[in-house]
mmCIF file of C-alpha atoms in Angstrom:
data_model
loop_
_atom_site.group_PDB
_atom_site.id
_atom_site.type_symbol
_atom_site.label_atom_id
_atom_site.label_comp_id
_atom_site.label_asym_id
_atom_site.label_seq_id
_atom_site.Cartn_x
_atom_site.Cartn_y
_atom_site.Cartn_z
ATOM 1 C CA UNK A 1 -11.390 -5.417 23.465
ATOM 2 C CA UNK A 2 -10.959 -2.181 22.778
ATOM 3 C CA UNK A 3 -13.112 0.587 22.225
ATOM 4 C CA UNK A 4 -14.316 0.732 18.842
ATOM 5 C CA UNK A 5 -12.264 3.649 17.124
ATOM 6 C CA UNK A 6 -13.712 6.160 14.648
ATOM 7 C CA UNK A 7 -12.032 8.828 12.190
ATOM 8 C CA UNK A 8 -11.200 11.209 14.053
ATOM 9 C CA UNK A 9 -9.491 8.542 16.908
ATOM 10 C CA UNK A 10 -6.999 7.274 14.209
ATOM 11 C CA UNK A 11 -6.473 10.675 12.785
ATOM 12 C CA UNK A 12 -5.029 11.288 16.358
ATOM 13 C CA UNK A 13 -3.327 8.082 16.829
ATOM 14 C CA UNK A 14 -1.848 9.002 13.597
ATOM 15 C CA UNK A 15 -1.035 12.180 14.234
ATOM 16 C CA UNK A 16 0.785 11.079 17.586
ATOM 17 C CA UNK A 17 2.779 8.821 15.648
ATOM 18 C CA UNK A 18 3.757 10.848 12.985
ATOM 19 C CA UNK A 19 7.498 11.576 13.620
ATOM 20 C CA UNK A 20 8.359 7.624 14.521
ATOM 21 C CA UNK A 21 6.161 6.347 11.576
ATOM 22 C CA UNK A 22 7.651 8.961 9.115
ATOM 23 C CA UNK A 23 11.448 8.160 10.287
ATOM 24 C CA UNK A 24 10.106 4.409 9.990
ATOM 25 C CA UNK A 25 8.993 4.380 7.231
ATOM 26 C CA UNK A 26 11.702 4.632 4.221
ATOM 27 C CA UNK A 27 13.971 1.672 5.286
ATOM 28 C CA UNK A 28 10.995 -0.668 7.123
ATOM 29 C CA UNK A 29 12.041 -4.095 6.011
ATOM 30 C CA UNK A 30 8.800 -4.768 5.033
ATOM 31 C CA UNK A 31 8.452 -2.242 2.506
ATOM 32 C CA UNK A 32 11.851 -3.189 1.313
ATOM 33 C CA UNK A 33 11.240 -6.707 1.097
ATOM 34 C CA UNK A 34 7.807 -8.119 0.825
ATOM 35 C CA UNK A 35 5.532 -4.501 -0.481
ATOM 36 C CA UNK A 36 7.414 -2.900 -2.568
ATOM 37 C CA UNK A 37 8.632 -5.696 -5.005
ATOM 38 C CA UNK A 38 5.050 -6.922 -4.644
ATOM 39 C CA UNK A 39 4.373 -2.838 -6.182
ATOM 40 C CA UNK A 40 6.722 -3.903 -8.863
ATOM 41 C CA UNK A 41 5.861 -7.169 -9.805
ATOM 42 C CA UNK A 42 2.255 -6.348 -9.769
ATOM 43 C CA UNK A 43 1.586 -2.590 -11.290
ATOM 44 C CA UNK A 44 5.389 -2.347 -13.800
ATOM 45 C CA UNK A 45 2.663 -2.230 -16.923
ATOM 46 C CA UNK A 46 0.463 0.581 -15.043
ATOM 47 C CA UNK A 47 3.826 2.649 -14.321
ATOM 48 C CA UNK A 48 3.158 4.734 -17.163
ATOM 49 C CA UNK A 49 2.875 8.586 -17.375
ATOM 50 C CA UNK A 50 -0.181 9.343 -18.061
ATOM 51 C CA UNK A 51 -2.004 6.897 -15.637
ATOM 52 C CA UNK A 52 -4.505 8.716 -12.512
ATOM 53 C CA UNK A 53 -3.524 7.345 -9.463
ATOM 54 C CA UNK A 54 -4.986 7.803 -6.016
ATOM 55 C CA UNK A 55 -3.135 6.404 -3.268
ATOM 56 C CA UNK A 56 -6.205 5.626 -0.465
ATOM 57 C CA UNK A 57 -4.613 6.225 2.533
ATOM 58 C CA UNK A 58 -1.273 7.913 1.546
ATOM 59 C CA UNK A 59 1.013 8.559 4.860
ATOM 60 C CA UNK A 60 3.984 10.677 4.543
ATOM 61 C CA UNK A 61 3.952 9.118 0.847
ATOM 62 C CA UNK A 62 6.638 6.276 0.225
ATOM 63 C CA UNK A 63 3.799 4.579 -2.230
ATOM 64 C CA UNK A 64 3.290 7.758 -4.138
ATOM 65 C CA UNK A 65 7.625 8.546 -4.150
ATOM 66 C CA UNK A 66 8.047 5.180 -5.778
ATOM 67 C CA UNK A 67 5.259 4.832 -8.088
ATOM 68 C CA UNK A 68 6.442 8.335 -9.466
ATOM 69 C CA UNK A 69 10.258 6.963 -9.615
ATOM 70 C CA UNK A 70 8.564 4.151 -11.232
ATOM 71 C CA UNK A 71 6.922 6.600 -14.289
ATOM 72 C CA UNK A 72 3.921 8.498 -12.974
ATOM 73 C CA UNK A 73 4.003 11.450 -13.316
ATOM 74 C CA UNK A 74 3.867 13.443 -10.553
ATOM 75 C CA UNK A 75 0.304 15.974 -10.800
ATOM 76 C CA UNK A 76 -1.195 12.773 -12.221
ATOM 77 C CA UNK A 77 -1.494 11.838 -8.868
ATOM 78 C CA UNK A 78 -3.969 12.542 -5.691
ATOM 79 C CA UNK A 79 -3.085 10.833 -2.542
ATOM 80 C CA UNK A 80 -5.509 10.977 0.696
ATOM 81 C CA UNK A 81 -5.156 10.817 4.318
ATOM 82 C CA UNK A 82 -7.121 11.111 7.504
ATOM 83 C CA UNK A 83 -3.263 12.678 9.051
ATOM 84 C CA UNK A 84 -2.370 16.149 8.430
ATOM 85 C CA UNK A 85 0.853 15.608 9.993
ATOM 86 C CA UNK A 86 1.613 12.924 7.505
ATOM 87 C CA UNK A 87 0.306 15.425 4.701
ATOM 88 C CA UNK A 88 2.197 17.853 5.418
ATOM 89 C CA UNK A 89 5.548 15.319 5.274
ATOM 90 C CA UNK A 90 4.414 14.566 2.092
ATOM 91 C CA UNK A 91 4.439 17.616 0.401
ATOM 92 C CA UNK A 92 7.784 18.511 1.327
ATOM 93 C CA UNK A 93 9.355 15.932 -0.946
ATOM 94 C CA UNK A 94 5.939 15.888 -3.057
ATOM 95 C CA UNK A 95 5.489 19.189 -4.253
ATOM 96 C CA UNK A 96 3.070 18.608 -7.659
ATOM 97 C CA UNK A 97 1.126 15.790 -5.849
ATOM 98 C CA UNK A 98 -2.859 16.564 -5.278
ATOM 99 C CA UNK A 99 -3.118 15.820 -1.511
ATOM 100 C CA UNK A 100 -6.036 15.621 0.992
ATOM 101 C CA UNK A 101 -7.032 15.508 4.501
ATOM 102 C CA UNK A 102 -10.617 13.198 4.195
ATOM 103 C CA UNK A 103 -11.436 9.869 5.873
ATOM 104 C CA UNK A 104 -11.688 7.580 2.912
ATOM 105 C CA UNK A 105 -14.592 6.311 3.656
ATOM 106 C CA UNK A 106 -16.818 9.252 3.496
ATOM 107 C CA UNK A 107 -14.195 11.438 1.313
ATOM 108 C CA UNK A 108 -15.495 13.971 -1.387
ATOM 109 C CA UNK A 109 -13.333 12.257 -4.942
ATOM 110 C CA UNK A 110 -14.482 12.808 -8.583
ATOM 111 C CA UNK A 111 -16.160 9.771 -10.566
ATOM 112 C CA UNK A 112 -15.343 7.590 -12.654
ATOM 113 C CA UNK A 113 -11.706 10.126 -12.821
ATOM 114 C CA UNK A 114 -8.962 6.854 -11.219
ATOM 115 C CA UNK A 115 -7.045 4.827 -13.714
ATOM 116 C CA UNK A 116 -5.993 2.992 -10.644
ATOM 117 C CA UNK A 117 -6.183 3.036 -6.518
ATOM 118 C CA UNK A 118 -3.592 1.705 -4.313
ATOM 119 C CA UNK A 119 -4.366 1.293 -0.547
ATOM 120 C CA UNK A 120 -1.484 -0.298 1.511
ATOM 121 C CA UNK A 121 -1.535 -1.399 5.288
ATOM 122 C CA UNK A 122 -5.331 0.842 5.359
ATOM 123 C CA UNK A 123 -7.982 -1.547 5.458
ATOM 124 C CA UNK A 124 -7.411 -2.537 9.094
ATOM 125 C CA UNK A 125 -8.745 0.571 10.030
ATOM 126 C CA UNK A 126 -11.831 -0.405 9.120
ATOM 127 C CA UNK A 127 -15.057 -2.274 10.572
ATOM 128 C CA UNK A 128 -17.254 -3.699 8.435
ATOM 129 C CA UNK A 129 -19.217 -1.200 7.612
ATOM 130 C CA UNK A 130 -16.249 1.623 6.850
ATOM 131 C CA UNK A 131 -14.759 -1.595 4.821
ATOM 132 C CA UNK A 132 -17.790 -2.171 2.674
ATOM 133 C CA UNK A 133 -18.153 1.907 2.121
ATOM 134 C CA UNK A 134 -14.504 2.282 1.444
ATOM 135 C CA UNK A 135 -14.862 -0.577 -1.728
ATOM 136 C CA UNK A 136 -17.710 1.108 -2.609
ATOM 137 C CA UNK A 137 -15.944 4.713 -2.742
ATOM 138 C CA UNK A 138 -13.171 2.679 -5.099
ATOM 139 C CA UNK A 139 -15.376 1.281 -7.467
ATOM 140 C CA UNK A 140 -17.172 4.509 -7.568
ATOM 141 C CA UNK A 141 -14.276 6.665 -8.201
ATOM 142 C CA UNK A 142 -12.434 4.024 -10.817
ATOM 143 C CA UNK A 143 -13.134 4.368 -13.895
ATOM 144 C CA UNK A 144 -14.713 1.824 -16.314
ATOM 145 C CA UNK A 145 -11.812 -1.699 -16.163
ATOM 146 C CA UNK A 146 -9.725 0.973 -13.798
ATOM 147 C CA UNK A 147 -7.044 -1.119 -11.225
ATOM 148 C CA UNK A 148 -7.873 -1.202 -7.606
ATOM 149 C CA UNK A 149 -4.630 -2.729 -5.825
ATOM 150 C CA UNK A 150 -4.544 -3.533 -1.827
ATOM 151 C CA UNK A 151 -1.388 -4.315 0.345
ATOM 152 C CA UNK A 152 -2.729 -5.611 4.216
ATOM 153 C CA UNK A 153 -1.323 -7.788 6.674
ATOM 154 C CA UNK A 154 -2.276 -11.148 5.862
ATOM 155 C CA UNK A 155 -4.909 -11.992 8.790
ATOM 156 C CA UNK A 156 -2.542 -15.290 9.696
ATOM 157 C CA UNK A 157 0.078 -12.901 10.765
ATOM 158 C CA UNK A 158 -2.488 -11.687 13.389
ATOM 159 C CA UNK A 159 -2.770 -14.952 15.301
ATOM 160 C CA UNK A 160 0.086 -16.829 14.151
ATOM 161 C CA UNK A 161 0.310 -17.528 18.005
ATOM 162 C CA UNK A 162 -3.062 -18.739 18.088
ATOM 163 C CA UNK A 163 -4.136 -20.353 15.175
ATOM 164 C CA UNK A 164 -7.839 -20.680 16.721
ATOM 165 C CA UNK A 165 -8.442 -16.378 17.164
ATOM 166 C CA UNK A 166 -8.742 -17.016 12.783
ATOM 167 C CA UNK A 167 -12.349 -16.552 12.881
ATOM 168 C CA UNK A 168 -12.740 -14.483 15.984
ATOM 169 C CA UNK A 169 -13.286 -11.150 13.425
ATOM 170 C CA UNK A 170 -12.871 -7.262 15.429
ATOM 171 C CA UNK A 171 -10.815 -5.156 17.308
ATOM 172 C CA UNK A 172 -8.037 -5.235 18.973
ATOM 173 C CA UNK A 173 -4.566 -3.300 19.764
ATOM 174 C CA UNK A 174 -1.432 -4.428 18.133
ATOM 175 C CA UNK A 175 2.012 -3.096 18.056
ATOM 176 C CA UNK A 176 3.453 -1.256 15.727
ATOM 177 C CA UNK A 177 6.970 -2.237 14.534
ATOM 178 C CA UNK A 178 7.819 1.402 15.188
ATOM 179 C CA UNK A 179 6.455 1.289 18.517
ATOM 180 C CA UNK A 180 3.507 1.838 19.171
ATOM 181 C CA UNK A 181 0.120 0.242 19.467
ATOM 182 C CA UNK A 182 -2.791 0.620 16.859
ATOM 183 C CA UNK A 183 -6.638 -0.107 16.776
ATOM 184 C CA UNK A 184 -6.273 -3.018 14.601
ATOM 185 C CA UNK A 185 -9.762 -4.473 13.302
ATOM 186 C CA UNK A 186 -9.300 -8.984 12.711
ATOM 187 C CA UNK A 187 -11.001 -9.896 9.485
ATOM 188 C CA UNK A 188 -10.183 -13.552 7.262
ATOM 189 C CA UNK A 189 -9.378 -13.588 3.663
ATOM 190 C CA UNK A 190 -12.446 -14.722 2.821
ATOM 191 C CA UNK A 191 -13.484 -11.215 4.450
ATOM 192 C CA UNK A 192 -11.204 -9.639 1.927
ATOM 193 C CA UNK A 193 -12.186 -10.894 -1.405
ATOM 194 C CA UNK A 194 -16.280 -11.369 -0.508
ATOM 195 C CA UNK A 195 -16.064 -7.719 0.248
ATOM 196 C CA UNK A 196 -13.952 -6.813 -2.849
ATOM 197 C CA UNK A 197 -16.133 -9.337 -5.060
ATOM 198 C CA UNK A 198 -19.471 -7.831 -3.991
ATOM 199 C CA UNK A 199 -18.527 -4.298 -4.002
ATOM 200 C CA UNK A 200 -18.500 -5.048 -8.156
ATOM 201 C CA UNK A 201 -14.368 -6.141 -8.560
ATOM 202 C CA UNK A 202 -13.335 -8.430 -10.422
ATOM 203 C CA UNK A 203 -10.460 -10.570 -8.823
ATOM 204 C CA UNK A 204 -7.261 -10.549 -11.320
ATOM 205 C CA UNK A 205 -4.121 -11.553 -8.533
ATOM 206 C CA UNK A 206 -4.487 -12.684 -5.269
ATOM 207 C CA UNK A 207 -0.806 -13.020 -3.596
ATOM 208 C CA UNK A 208 0.981 -14.120 -0.752
ATOM 209 C CA UNK A 209 4.291 -13.105 -0.860
ATOM 210 C CA UNK A 210 7.783 -14.922 0.481
ATOM 211 C CA UNK A 211 10.305 -12.129 1.710
ATOM 212 C CA UNK A 212 13.013 -11.576 -0.936
ATOM 213 C CA UNK A 213 16.092 -13.979 0.040
ATOM 214 C CA UNK A 214 18.016 -10.182 -0.105
ATOM 215 C CA UNK A 215 16.212 -9.520 3.116
ATOM 216 C CA UNK A 216 18.536 -11.988 4.817
ATOM 217 C CA UNK A 217 21.137 -10.784 4.130
ATOM 218 C CA UNK A 218 20.453 -7.011 5.254
ATOM 219 C CA UNK A 219 19.071 -7.670 8.095
ATOM 220 C CA UNK A 220 18.863 -11.807 9.639
ATOM 221 C CA UNK A 221 16.925 -10.852 12.501
ATOM 222 C CA UNK A 222 13.464 -8.880 10.850
ATOM 223 C CA UNK A 223 14.186 -11.774 7.872
ATOM 224 C CA UNK A 224 13.744 -14.946 11.046
ATOM 225 C CA UNK A 225 10.808 -13.135 11.610
ATOM 226 C CA UNK A 226 8.858 -12.314 8.755
ATOM 227 C CA UNK A 227 9.733 -15.424 7.221
ATOM 228 C CA UNK A 228 8.361 -17.109 10.490
ATOM 229 C CA UNK A 229 4.692 -16.007 10.574
ATOM 230 C CA UNK A 230 4.148 -18.196 7.168
ATOM 231 C CA UNK A 231 2.420 -15.425 5.566
ATOM 232 C CA UNK A 232 3.055 -12.075 6.323
ATOM 233 C CA UNK A 233 1.270 -9.598 3.740
ATOM 234 C CA UNK A 234 -2.190 -10.016 1.229
ATOM 235 C CA UNK A 235 -2.210 -8.433 -2.062
ATOM 236 C CA UNK A 236 -4.542 -8.468 -3.957
ATOM 237 C CA UNK A 237 -5.278 -6.614 -7.574
ATOM 238 C CA UNK A 238 -8.996 -5.782 -8.875
ATOM 239 C CA UNK A 239 -10.456 -4.299 -11.342
ATOM 240 C CA UNK A 240 -13.976 -2.266 -11.685
ATOM 241 C CA UNK A 241 -16.403 -3.856 -13.849
#
């Protein structure tokens, strides 16, 4: 069992891995054929210039760039990440976006301010208490009727080779697709859903997206790998009530 990481450890991990991740992220198979199509399907109605967006765990800015390309006004976007190296890279291509270095568990952002919060591949860095606090922050920072949209590794993907481990919550080390290791907190699908509801959200949509068929033509090996998991990503759209 790996040692439980804290915010400083996560920041160090991603600072050390920043170059590898930055090189990997734009053409990542899962981004092109699972995550980006999910954003397009489920957030098309919110891609308007006046919508205020927080991208939580923005990394090098991949999601922000995609949202701007689909109609969000850059100066209405805020990105927060724990890694300064990632933000430095994001700033090169997103000079009009407000970028903040902070741990989202205790970040100080305006209350009732955002129309949309996106969080992709972030929650596995949080234990039970960390996820509770982050969900509470998201609820606080969103306007009434604001939308939380998150994408995370599907829990079944992590235990795909041994389903008896599904209920064994806790920290483990997982290999990343950019060739390193990262701390990962495994929880069940029910944990995600219940934590979202407990924070005061109404869930509008849950998706376990298929891999886009175009991925099979582009990279048959990666397509075969991702389709073998059964479900690779869990996608949730929820609303503040």
